[in-house]
Coordinates of C-alpha atoms in Angstrom, one line a residue:
Chain E
X1 CA -24.9 -146.6 -104.2
X2 CA -21.3 -145.5 -103.6
X3 CA -19.0 -145.0 -106.5
X4 CA -16.0 -147.1 -107.1
X5 CA -12.7 -146.5 -108.8
X6 CA -10.7 -149.2 -110.6
X7 CA -7.6 -149.2 -112.8
X8 CA -8.7 -149.6 -116.4
X9 CA -6.3 -152.5 -117.1
X10 CA -3.9 -154.9 -115.5
X11 CA -1.6 -157.7 -116.6
X12 CA -0.7 -160.8 -114.7
X13 CA 1.4 -163.8 -115.5
X14 CA -0.3 -167.1 -115.7
X15 CA 0.0 -169.1 -112.4
X16 CA 0.7 -166.0 -110.3
X17 CA -1.8 -164.3 -108.0
X18 CA -3.8 -161.5 -109.6
X19 CA -4.6 -158.6 -107.2
X20 CA -7.3 -156.3 -108.4
X21 CA -7.8 -153.1 -106.4
X22 CA -10.9 -151.1 -105.9
X23 CA -11.4 -147.8 -104.2
X24 CA -14.7 -147.0 -102.6
X25 CA -13.9 -144.1 -100.3
X26 CA -17.6 -143.0 -99.9
X27 CA -18.9 -146.4 -98.9
X28 CA -21.5 -146.2 -96.2
X29 CA -21.9 -148.6 -93.3
X30 CA -24.6 -150.7 -94.8
X31 CA -23.1 -151.1 -98.2
X32 CA -21.5 -154.3 -99.3
X33 CA -18.7 -154.8 -101.8
X34 CA -19.5 -157.1 -104.8
X35 CA -17.3 -158.4 -107.5
X36 CA -18.4 -159.6 -110.9
X37 CA -16.5 -160.4 -114.0
X38 CA -17.4 -160.5 -117.7
X39 CA -15.5 -162.7 -120.1
X40 CA -15.7 -161.3 -123.7
X41 CA -19.2 -161.5 -125.1
X42 CA -20.7 -163.4 -122.2
X43 CA -22.9 -162.3 -119.4
X44 CA -21.3 -161.1 -116.1
X45 CA -20.5 -163.7 -113.5
X46 CA -20.8 -163.2 -109.8
X47 CA -17.5 -163.8 -108.0
X48 CA -17.7 -162.8 -104.3
X49 CA -19.1 -160.2 -101.9
X50 CA -18.3 -159.0 -98.4
X51 CA -19.2 -156.3 -95.8
X52 CA -16.1 -155.8 -93.7
X53 CA -14.5 -159.2 -93.1
X54 CA -12.3 -160.9 -95.6
X55 CA -14.0 -163.5 -97.6
X56 CA -12.9 -166.5 -99.6
X57 CA -14.7 -168.9 -101.9
X58 CA -13.6 -171.3 -104.6
X59 CA -13.0 -168.6 -107.1
X60 CA -11.3 -165.8 -105.2
X61 CA -10.6 -164.0 -102.0
X62 CA -11.8 -160.5 -101.0
X63 CA -9.7 -158.3 -98.8
X64 CA -11.5 -155.2 -97.4
X65 CA -9.4 -152.6 -95.5
X66 CA -10.4 -151.8 -91.9
X67 CA -11.8 -148.4 -92.9
X68 CA -13.7 -150.1 -95.7
X69 CA -12.5 -147.5 -98.2
X70 CA -10.8 -149.9 -100.5
X71 CA -10.7 -153.6 -101.3
X72 CA -8.7 -156.1 -103.3
X73 CA -9.9 -159.1 -105.2
X74 CA -7.4 -161.9 -105.3
X75 CA -7.3 -164.6 -107.9
X76 CA -4.7 -166.9 -106.2
X77 CA -3.5 -168.8 -109.3
X78 CA -4.5 -166.9 -112.4
X79 CA -5.2 -168.9 -115.6
X80 CA -5.7 -167.7 -119.2
X81 CA -9.4 -168.2 -118.6
X82 CA -9.4 -165.5 -116.0
X83 CA -8.8 -162.9 -118.7
X84 CA -11.9 -160.7 -118.3
X85 CA -13.3 -157.4 -117.2
X86 CA -13.7 -157.3 -113.5
X87 CA -16.3 -155.0 -111.9
X88 CA -16.3 -153.8 -108.3
X89 CA -19.7 -152.7 -107.1
X90 CA -20.8 -151.4 -103.8
X91 CA -24.5 -151.3 -102.7
X92 CA -26.8 -151.8 -99.9
X93 CA -28.0 -155.3 -99.1
X94 CA -31.7 -155.6 -100.1
X95 CA -32.9 -158.7 -98.2
X96 CA -36.0 -159.0 -100.3
X97 CA -34.7 -157.9 -103.6
X98 CA -36.5 -155.2 -105.5
X99 CA -33.6 -152.8 -105.4
X100 CA -32.4 -150.6 -108.3
X101 CA -30.2 -152.5 -110.7
X102 CA -26.5 -152.9 -110.1
X103 CA -24.4 -150.0 -111.3
X104 CA -21.5 -151.3 -113.4
X105 CA -18.6 -149.0 -113.9
X106 CA -16.0 -149.5 -116.5
X107 CA -14.2 -152.2 -114.5
X108 CA -10.6 -153.5 -114.8
X109 CA -9.6 -155.4 -117.9
X110 CA -7.4 -158.1 -116.5
X111 CA -5.1 -159.8 -119.1
X112 CA -3.4 -163.0 -118.1
X113 CA -0.2 -163.5 -120.0
X114 CA 1.1 -167.0 -120.8
Chain Z
X1 CA -29.3 -176.9 -112.5
X2 CA -29.9 -175.1 -115.7
X3 CA -28.7 -171.5 -116.0
X4 CA -30.5 -168.4 -117.3
X5 CA -31.6 -169.0 -120.9
X6 CA -32.0 -166.1 -123.3
X7 CA -33.5 -166.4 -126.8
X8 CA -32.7 -165.5 -129.5
X9 CA -29.0 -165.2 -129.1
X10 CA -28.6 -163.0 -132.2
X11 CA -31.0 -161.0 -134.3
X12 CA -31.0 -158.3 -136.9
X13 CA -33.8 -155.8 -137.3
X14 CA -34.3 -152.6 -139.2
X15 CA -35.2 -149.2 -137.8
X16 CA -38.8 -148.8 -136.9
X17 CA -39.4 -152.4 -136.2
X18 CA -40.0 -153.9 -132.8
X19 CA -38.3 -156.8 -131.1
X20 CA -39.2 -159.2 -128.3
X21 CA -36.5 -161.0 -126.3
X22 CA -37.1 -163.8 -123.9
X23 CA -35.5 -164.9 -120.7
X24 CA -36.0 -168.1 -118.6
X25 CA -34.6 -167.7 -115.1
X26 CA -33.0 -170.3 -113.0
X27 CA -35.7 -172.6 -111.5
X28 CA -36.9 -171.1 -108.3
X29 CA -35.7 -167.6 -109.0
X30 CA -38.5 -165.1 -108.9
X31 CA -36.6 -161.9 -109.7
X32 CA -35.6 -161.2 -113.3
X33 CA -33.8 -158.0 -114.3
X34 CA -32.7 -156.8 -117.7
X35 CA -29.6 -154.8 -118.7
X36 CA -28.4 -153.2 -121.9
X37 CA -24.7 -153.3 -122.8
X38 CA -23.2 -151.0 -125.4
X39 CA -19.5 -150.1 -126.0
X40 CA -20.2 -146.5 -125.2
X41 CA -22.5 -146.7 -122.2
X42 CA -21.4 -150.0 -120.7
X43 CA -23.9 -152.1 -118.7
X44 CA -27.1 -150.2 -117.8
X45 CA -30.1 -151.4 -115.8
X46 CA -33.3 -151.5 -117.7
X47 CA -35.9 -152.9 -115.3
X48 CA -36.6 -155.6 -112.7
X49 CA -39.6 -157.9 -112.3
X50 CA -40.7 -159.9 -109.3
X51 CA -43.8 -162.0 -109.1
X52 CA -45.1 -160.5 -112.4
X53 CA -44.7 -156.9 -111.1
X54 CA -42.2 -154.4 -112.3
X55 CA -40.5 -153.1 -109.2
X56 CA -37.8 -150.9 -110.5
X57 CA -36.9 -149.2 -113.8
X58 CA -33.8 -147.6 -115.1
X59 CA -33.6 -144.5 -117.2
X60 CA -34.8 -145.7 -120.5
X61 CA -37.5 -144.4 -122.8
X62 CA -41.0 -145.9 -122.8
X63 CA -40.1 -147.8 -126.0
X64 CA -38.5 -150.3 -123.7
X65 CA -41.0 -152.5 -121.8
X66 CA -41.2 -155.8 -120.3
X67 CA -43.3 -158.3 -118.5
X68 CA -43.0 -161.4 -116.4
X69 CA -45.2 -164.4 -116.4
X70 CA -46.5 -166.6 -113.6
X71 CA -43.7 -169.1 -114.2
X72 CA -41.1 -166.2 -113.7
X73 CA -40.2 -166.3 -117.4
X74 CA -39.8 -162.7 -118.7
X75 CA -39.9 -160.9 -122.0
X76 CA -38.7 -157.5 -122.9
X77 CA -39.9 -155.5 -125.9
X78 CA -38.4 -152.6 -127.8
X79 CA -40.6 -150.8 -130.1
X80 CA -39.8 -148.4 -132.9
X81 CA -36.2 -149.5 -133.0
X82 CA -33.4 -147.0 -133.5
X83 CA -29.8 -147.6 -134.6
X84 CA -28.7 -146.8 -131.0
X85 CA -30.7 -149.8 -129.7
X86 CA -28.0 -152.1 -131.1
X87 CA -26.6 -153.7 -128.1
X88 CA -26.2 -156.9 -126.0
X89 CA -29.3 -157.4 -123.9
X90 CA -28.7 -159.3 -120.7
X91 CA -31.1 -161.0 -118.4
X92 CA -30.3 -161.9 -114.9
X93 CA -32.2 -163.8 -112.2
X94 CA -31.9 -163.9 -108.5
X95 CA -33.7 -165.5 -105.6
X96 CA -35.4 -163.3 -103.0
X97 CA -34.0 -163.2 -99.5
X98 CA -30.4 -163.7 -98.6
X99 CA -29.0 -163.9 -102.1
X100 CA -31.1 -161.2 -103.6
X101 CA -28.2 -159.2 -104.7
X102 CA -26.3 -162.1 -106.3
X103 CA -27.4 -162.1 -109.9
X104 CA -26.9 -164.9 -112.4
X105 CA -26.7 -163.6 -115.9
X106 CA -27.6 -165.3 -119.2
X107 CA -25.4 -165.2 -122.2
X108 CA -27.4 -162.3 -123.7
X109 CA -29.3 -161.5 -126.9
X110 CA -27.2 -159.5 -129.4
X111 CA -29.5 -157.1 -131.3
X112 CA -28.3 -155.3 -134.4
X113 CA -30.5 -152.6 -135.8
X114 CA -29.8 -151.6 -139.4

């Protein structure tokens, strides 16, 4: 799986959009970008994933650059409950499961300020 | 529907003992994977089970083992505990097919080895 680079920490004001960058310059054509987050002392939570098109769900939006070498997770209206460590992961899509486990880096600690 | 349930949530053991942790996946999910999280190493993949078979294993010693039952519930066992085994152990389940890479994590079992 391709390696990702994320800033170790970021601050964002409550109510503003939080934009979390991720660099994955060695991503290959069949690798997807996944985002998970982990609130303190809880299990990670899946947020969103995408291949090359921008994606949006009820939690966030994922913007992937045209060359797919970087992406941005956007939390449109951050709340205090969004304070967490956010992990960007790239990996091949295994349709039947059975792949190696997800490789979690150190992620970005996002702190939402009141 | 009910999430991934892990028991016990907290436990304290002494060096040399063994421990068994349990995980009940989301109903209908047949894949169960286990992760270890420590402050120093972060989240690391232990192993993954599907239909009672271990399909993948991370880089952990043989003291770490697991199994999966016909109802998809899974257990992991750590024998001859060492101080370094103190960690949060996370279980995650996923369905096969299209969402195989989307994991739902439990809250974890926090093991302290004295």
